[in-house]
Amino acid sequence: LVAADVYRPAAIEQLKTLGARTETEVFSLGTELPPEQIAREGLDYARQNGFETVIVDTAGRQVIDSNLMDELKRVKKAVSAEETLLVVDAMTGQEAANLAQEFNDQVGITGAVLTKLDGDTRGGAALSVQQISGKPIKFIGVGETVEKLELFYPERMASRILGMGDVLSFVEKAQDAVEQKEAAEMTRKMMQAEFDFDDFLKQSSMISKMGSLSNMMKMLPGMGNINEAQFANAESKMKLSTSLIQSMTKAERGRPELLISDRSARSRLARIAKGAGRSVADANTLMSEFQRMRTMMARMSRTMVGNAAAAGGMDPMTGMAGGDGQAMMPQAGMGGNRTARRKASKKKGKSAAPKKGFGR
């Protein structure tokens, strides 16, 4: 990373912090030298030390300024950049598209990065940037950290704008956040109603890796009409539940019955609530919701697996037929879709009759 923003206060320090977080070296010569000289010397340093990729961070521009535009042209010429990306704020709407067009006309860009798509906007500006400037959007930012920088897929953005969710991005985030073996074990526990508080914490951690609950739910079809206040309330409840669970002992997290049906349940809940700085009523509410959730998960998982079996052995968690996915299919006597199993059994007993279709 080459620190060529010599105007904004603390820009270089901010870039160094980012470099430390991502284990990326930052080249800086302070704020006294011209940006094009810093960029040129940064490129020379990268070549001498075997770096394959150089990103030059230049000063941001809120408005079109001829002096800054000329400076940007000099920086671009000094390094012969293969990519010139303009970072635009999605919240500015149509202005983002106009800015992209102006930069493309004066400097020449190869693409844009659209940020703040985690806000109230659904990204309608994205379509305008592409249409007006004629340059593609290559990345979108849905948060403050590097992990929230994503590749841009036009069809997925169109789906979000129409309120139809973005299931593919949701699945990709889930695959990044949880290992397949862990998902299989979680499914087994759900099916057999063995889901415990440790599993709850794992799921909370997985949601955190995927982003906020709000961003995650917005990727699902039909969730676009839920307002931010409702999402905030759900996240607040999740934090409350997490604080109570973290106040439990290891045995209590692994054996929920100690807090539900054991003789010592009442005193245990009182201790847990006190340790978490919550009320006993909060602890009792958590127990009730946990029991309902565990029962509902068991029913849903068995139905999903039963339907998958009827469809030809498809693993509902991985979307893969056969292989490791077959280990997640219910064994005899484990429940599942009874009707589907009976139909499958009848089909096996019948001899294969000649098919009567077109051309037969």
PDB file of C-alpha atoms in Angstrom, residues 24-175:
ATOM      1  CA  THR A  24       0.208  -5.611   4.271  1.00  0.00           C
ATOM      2  CA  GLU A  25       3.284  -3.394   4.123  1.00  0.00           C
ATOM      3  CA  VAL A  26       2.668   0.355   3.849  1.00  0.00           C
ATOM      4  CA  PHE A  27       5.100   2.644   2.006  1.00  0.00           C
ATOM      5  CA  SER A  28       5.101   6.263   3.185  1.00  0.00           C
ATOM      6  CA  LEU A  29       7.295   9.342   2.686  1.00  0.00           C
ATOM      7  CA  GLY A  30       5.254  11.712   4.833  1.00  0.00           C
ATOM      8  CA  THR A  31       3.188  14.681   3.640  1.00  0.00           C
ATOM      9  CA  GLU A  32       5.808  17.048   2.253  1.00  0.00           C
ATOM     10  CA  LEU A  33       6.559  15.425  -1.120  1.00  0.00           C
ATOM     11  CA  PRO A  34       4.223  15.556  -4.160  1.00  0.00           C
ATOM     12  CA  PRO A  35       1.858  12.550  -4.393  1.00  0.00           C
ATOM     13  CA  GLU A  36       3.191  11.529  -7.833  1.00  0.00           C
ATOM     14  CA  GLN A  37       6.758  11.303  -6.446  1.00  0.00           C
ATOM     15  CA  ILE A  38       5.565   9.206  -3.492  1.00  0.00           C
ATOM     16  CA  ALA A  39       3.701   6.916  -5.890  1.00  0.00           C
ATOM     17  CA  ARG A  40       6.734   6.544  -8.183  1.00  0.00           C
ATOM     18  CA  GLU A  41       9.146   5.776  -5.330  1.00  0.00           C
ATOM     19  CA  GLY A  42       6.613   3.390  -3.804  1.00  0.00           C
ATOM     20  CA  LEU A  43       6.448   1.460  -7.070  1.00  0.00           C
ATOM     21  CA  ASP A  44      10.269   1.320  -7.256  1.00  0.00           C
ATOM     22  CA  TYR A  45      10.394  -0.004  -3.680  1.00  0.00           C
ATOM     23  CA  ALA A  46       7.817  -2.691  -4.536  1.00  0.00           C
ATOM     24  CA  ARG A  47       9.820  -3.854  -7.556  1.00  0.00           C
ATOM     25  CA  GLN A  48      13.056  -4.004  -5.585  1.00  0.00           C
ATOM     26  CA  ASN A  49      11.459  -6.074  -2.833  1.00  0.00           C
ATOM     27  CA  GLY A  50       9.490  -8.534  -4.953  1.00  0.00           C
ATOM     28  CA  PHE A  51       5.930  -7.314  -4.371  1.00  0.00           C
ATOM     29  CA  GLU A  52       3.418  -8.404  -6.999  1.00  0.00           C
ATOM     30  CA  THR A  53       0.625  -5.911  -6.318  1.00  0.00           C
ATOM     31  CA  VAL A  54       0.789  -2.196  -5.491  1.00  0.00           C
ATOM     32  CA  ILE A  55      -2.239  -0.142  -4.417  1.00  0.00           C
ATOM     33  CA  VAL A  56      -1.762   3.637  -4.408  1.00  0.00           C
ATOM     34  CA  ASP A  57      -4.092   5.451  -2.003  1.00  0.00           C
ATOM     35  CA  THR A  58      -4.799   8.962  -3.308  1.00  0.00           C
ATOM     36  CA  ALA A  59      -6.692  11.867  -1.749  1.00  0.00           C
ATOM     37  CA  GLY A  60     -10.470  11.742  -1.776  1.00  0.00           C
ATOM     38  CA  ARG A  61     -12.464  14.314  -3.704  1.00  0.00           C
ATOM     39  CA  GLN A  62     -15.888  15.492  -2.609  1.00  0.00           C
ATOM     40  CA  VAL A  63     -16.196  17.924  -5.514  1.00  0.00           C
ATOM     41  CA  ILE A  64     -14.577  18.247  -8.920  1.00  0.00           C
ATOM     42  CA  ASP A  65     -11.365  20.262  -8.463  1.00  0.00           C
ATOM     43  CA  SER A  66      -9.123  20.981 -11.484  1.00  0.00           C
ATOM     44  CA  ASN A  67      -5.900  21.083  -9.420  1.00  0.00           C
ATOM     45  CA  LEU A  68      -6.609  17.741  -7.767  1.00  0.00           C
ATOM     46  CA  MET A  69      -7.661  16.250 -11.095  1.00  0.00           C
ATOM     47  CA  ASP A  70      -4.343  17.318 -12.655  1.00  0.00           C
ATOM     48  CA  GLU A  71      -2.535  15.785  -9.700  1.00  0.00           C
ATOM     49  CA  LEU A  72      -4.392  12.522 -10.180  1.00  0.00           C
ATOM     50  CA  LYS A  73      -3.409  12.454 -13.841  1.00  0.00           C
ATOM     51  CA  ARG A  74       0.258  12.867 -12.835  1.00  0.00           C
ATOM     52  CA  VAL A  75       0.004  10.033 -10.297  1.00  0.00           C
ATOM     53  CA  LYS A  76      -1.582   7.752 -12.877  1.00  0.00           C
ATOM     54  CA  LYS A  77       1.144   8.563 -15.409  1.00  0.00           C
ATOM     55  CA  ALA A  78       3.919   8.044 -12.833  1.00  0.00           C
ATOM     56  CA  VAL A  79       2.923   4.465 -12.065  1.00  0.00           C
ATOM     57  CA  SER A  80       1.252   3.394 -15.343  1.00  0.00           C
ATOM     58  CA  ALA A  81      -1.626   1.921 -13.344  1.00  0.00           C
ATOM     59  CA  GLU A  82      -3.338  -1.173 -14.739  1.00  0.00           C
ATOM     60  CA  GLU A  83      -6.464  -0.388 -12.748  1.00  0.00           C
ATOM     61  CA  THR A  84      -7.824   3.036 -11.757  1.00  0.00           C
ATOM     62  CA  LEU A  85     -10.756   2.576  -9.392  1.00  0.00           C
ATOM     63  CA  LEU A  86     -13.015   5.382  -8.178  1.00  0.00           C
ATOM     64  CA  VAL A  87     -14.538   4.882  -4.720  1.00  0.00           C
ATOM     65  CA  VAL A  88     -18.023   6.401  -4.554  1.00  0.00           C
ATOM     66  CA  ASP A  89     -20.573   6.680  -1.756  1.00  0.00           C
ATOM     67  CA  ALA A  90     -23.807   4.819  -2.550  1.00  0.00           C
ATOM     68  CA  MET A  91     -25.711   7.163  -0.225  1.00  0.00           C
ATOM     69  CA  THR A  92     -25.175  10.070  -2.654  1.00  0.00           C
ATOM     70  CA  GLY A  93     -27.414   8.408  -5.233  1.00  0.00           C
ATOM     71  CA  GLN A  94     -27.373  10.028  -8.661  1.00  0.00           C
ATOM     72  CA  GLU A  95     -24.418  12.231  -7.697  1.00  0.00           C
ATOM     73  CA  ALA A  96     -22.265   9.096  -7.504  1.00  0.00           C
ATOM     74  CA  ALA A  97     -23.006   8.389 -11.168  1.00  0.00           C
ATOM     75  CA  ASN A  98     -22.237  11.978 -12.199  1.00  0.00           C
ATOM     76  CA  LEU A  99     -18.953  11.864 -10.289  1.00  0.00           C
ATOM     77  CA  ALA A 100     -17.973   8.607 -11.988  1.00  0.00           C
ATOM     78  CA  GLN A 101     -18.674  10.098 -15.410  1.00  0.00           C
ATOM     79  CA  GLU A 102     -16.607  13.223 -14.665  1.00  0.00           C
ATOM     80  CA  PHE A 103     -13.647  11.225 -13.420  1.00  0.00           C
ATOM     81  CA  ASN A 104     -13.809   8.920 -16.397  1.00  0.00           C
ATOM     82  CA  ASP A 105     -13.882  11.855 -18.812  1.00  0.00           C
ATOM     83  CA  GLN A 106     -10.976  13.709 -17.192  1.00  0.00           C
ATOM     84  CA  VAL A 107      -8.738  10.972 -15.760  1.00  0.00           C
ATOM     85  CA  GLY A 108      -9.963   7.701 -17.201  1.00  0.00           C
ATOM     86  CA  ILE A 109     -11.099   5.005 -14.777  1.00  0.00           C
ATOM     87  CA  THR A 110     -11.378   1.256 -15.242  1.00  0.00           C
ATOM     88  CA  GLY A 111     -14.122   0.737 -12.683  1.00  0.00           C
ATOM     89  CA  ALA A 112     -15.748   1.861  -9.462  1.00  0.00           C
ATOM     90  CA  VAL A 113     -16.069   0.721  -5.857  1.00  0.00           C
ATOM     91  CA  LEU A 114     -19.483   1.433  -4.330  1.00  0.00           C
ATOM     92  CA  THR A 115     -19.420   1.857  -0.536  1.00  0.00           C
ATOM     93  CA  LYS A 116     -21.992   2.152   2.284  1.00  0.00           C
ATOM     94  CA  LEU A 117     -24.375  -0.384   0.816  1.00  0.00           C
ATOM     95  CA  ASP A 118     -25.033  -1.538   4.369  1.00  0.00           C
ATOM     96  CA  GLY A 119     -27.009   1.663   4.986  1.00  0.00           C
ATOM     97  CA  ASP A 120     -30.610   2.497   4.164  1.00  0.00           C
ATOM     98  CA  THR A 121     -29.927   2.654   0.425  1.00  0.00           C
ATOM     99  CA  ARG A 122     -30.497  -0.496  -1.621  1.00  0.00           C
ATOM    100  CA  GLY A 123     -27.921   0.505  -4.199  1.00  0.00           C
ATOM    101  CA  GLY A 124     -29.959   2.043  -7.000  1.00  0.00           C
ATOM    102  CA  ALA A 125     -26.953   4.287  -7.684  1.00  0.00           C
ATOM    103  CA  ALA A 126     -25.089   1.182  -8.839  1.00  0.00           C
ATOM    104  CA  LEU A 127     -27.186   0.930 -11.968  1.00  0.00           C
ATOM    105  CA  SER A 128     -26.666   4.637 -12.690  1.00  0.00           C
ATOM    106  CA  VAL A 129     -22.874   4.439 -12.337  1.00  0.00           C
ATOM    107  CA  GLN A 130     -22.684   1.664 -14.911  1.00  0.00           C
ATOM    108  CA  GLN A 131     -25.114   3.320 -17.297  1.00  0.00           C
ATOM    109  CA  ILE A 132     -23.787   6.890 -17.215  1.00  0.00           C
ATOM    110  CA  SER A 133     -20.013   6.333 -16.985  1.00  0.00           C
ATOM    111  CA  GLY A 134     -19.912   3.158 -19.038  1.00  0.00           C
ATOM    112  CA  LYS A 135     -17.489   1.665 -16.509  1.00  0.00           C
ATOM    113  CA  PRO A 136     -18.227  -1.417 -14.420  1.00  0.00           C
ATOM    114  CA  ILE A 137     -18.609  -1.558 -10.662  1.00  0.00           C
ATOM    115  CA  LYS A 138     -16.014  -4.065  -9.487  1.00  0.00           C
ATOM    116  CA  PHE A 139     -16.455  -4.079  -5.705  1.00  0.00           C
ATOM    117  CA  ILE A 140     -19.059  -3.054  -3.137  1.00  0.00           C
ATOM    118  CA  GLY A 141     -18.532  -2.186   0.510  1.00  0.00           C
ATOM    119  CA  VAL A 142     -21.095  -3.380   3.052  1.00  0.00           C
ATOM    120  CA  GLY A 143     -19.235  -2.425   6.230  1.00  0.00           C
ATOM    121  CA  GLU A 144     -16.169  -0.798   7.749  1.00  0.00           C
ATOM    122  CA  THR A 145     -13.703  -3.707   7.643  1.00  0.00           C
ATOM    123  CA  VAL A 146     -11.793  -5.323   4.775  1.00  0.00           C
ATOM    124  CA  GLU A 147     -13.886  -8.475   5.117  1.00  0.00           C
ATOM    125  CA  LYS A 148     -16.947  -6.402   4.143  1.00  0.00           C
ATOM    126  CA  LEU A 149     -15.499  -5.603   0.705  1.00  0.00           C
ATOM    127  CA  GLU A 150     -17.231  -7.886  -1.807  1.00  0.00           C
ATOM    128  CA  LEU A 151     -17.126  -8.582  -5.534  1.00  0.00           C
ATOM    129  CA  PHE A 152     -20.001  -6.928  -7.369  1.00  0.00           C
ATOM    130  CA  TYR A 153     -22.569  -9.148  -9.095  1.00  0.00           C
ATOM    131  CA  PRO A 154     -25.143  -7.126 -11.118  1.00  0.00           C
ATOM    132  CA  GLU A 155     -27.893  -9.757 -10.962  1.00  0.00           C
ATOM    133  CA  ARG A 156     -27.590 -10.017  -7.186  1.00  0.00           C
ATOM    134  CA  MET A 157     -27.754  -6.249  -6.783  1.00  0.00           C
ATOM    135  CA  ALA A 158     -30.878  -6.137  -8.961  1.00  0.00           C
ATOM    136  CA  SER A 159     -32.432  -8.773  -6.711  1.00  0.00           C
ATOM    137  CA  ARG A 160     -31.657  -6.672  -3.604  1.00  0.00           C
ATOM    138  CA  ILE A 161     -33.077  -3.514  -5.167  1.00  0.00           C
ATOM    139  CA  LEU A 162     -36.317  -5.336  -5.986  1.00  0.00           C
ATOM    140  CA  GLY A 163     -36.547  -6.594  -2.399  1.00  0.00           C
ATOM    141  CA  MET A 164     -36.084 -10.219  -3.468  1.00  0.00           C
ATOM    142  CA  GLY A 165     -33.013 -10.816  -1.299  1.00  0.00           C
ATOM    143  CA  ASP A 166     -29.635 -12.209  -2.315  1.00  0.00           C
ATOM    144  CA  VAL A 167     -29.623 -15.910  -1.490  1.00  0.00           C
ATOM    145  CA  LEU A 168     -26.393 -16.700  -3.363  1.00  0.00           C
ATOM    146  CA  SER A 169     -24.391 -14.169  -1.345  1.00  0.00           C
ATOM    147  CA  PHE A 170     -26.034 -15.497   1.815  1.00  0.00           C
ATOM    148  CA  VAL A 171     -24.943 -19.057   0.991  1.00  0.00           C
ATOM    149  CA  GLU A 172     -21.389 -17.926   0.176  1.00  0.00           C
ATOM    150  CA  LYS A 173     -21.104 -16.061   3.481  1.00  0.00           C
ATOM    151  CA  ALA A 174     -22.433 -19.087   5.356  1.00  0.00           C
ATOM    152  CA  GLN A 175     -19.891 -21.370   3.662  1.00  0.00           C
TER     153      GLN A 175
END
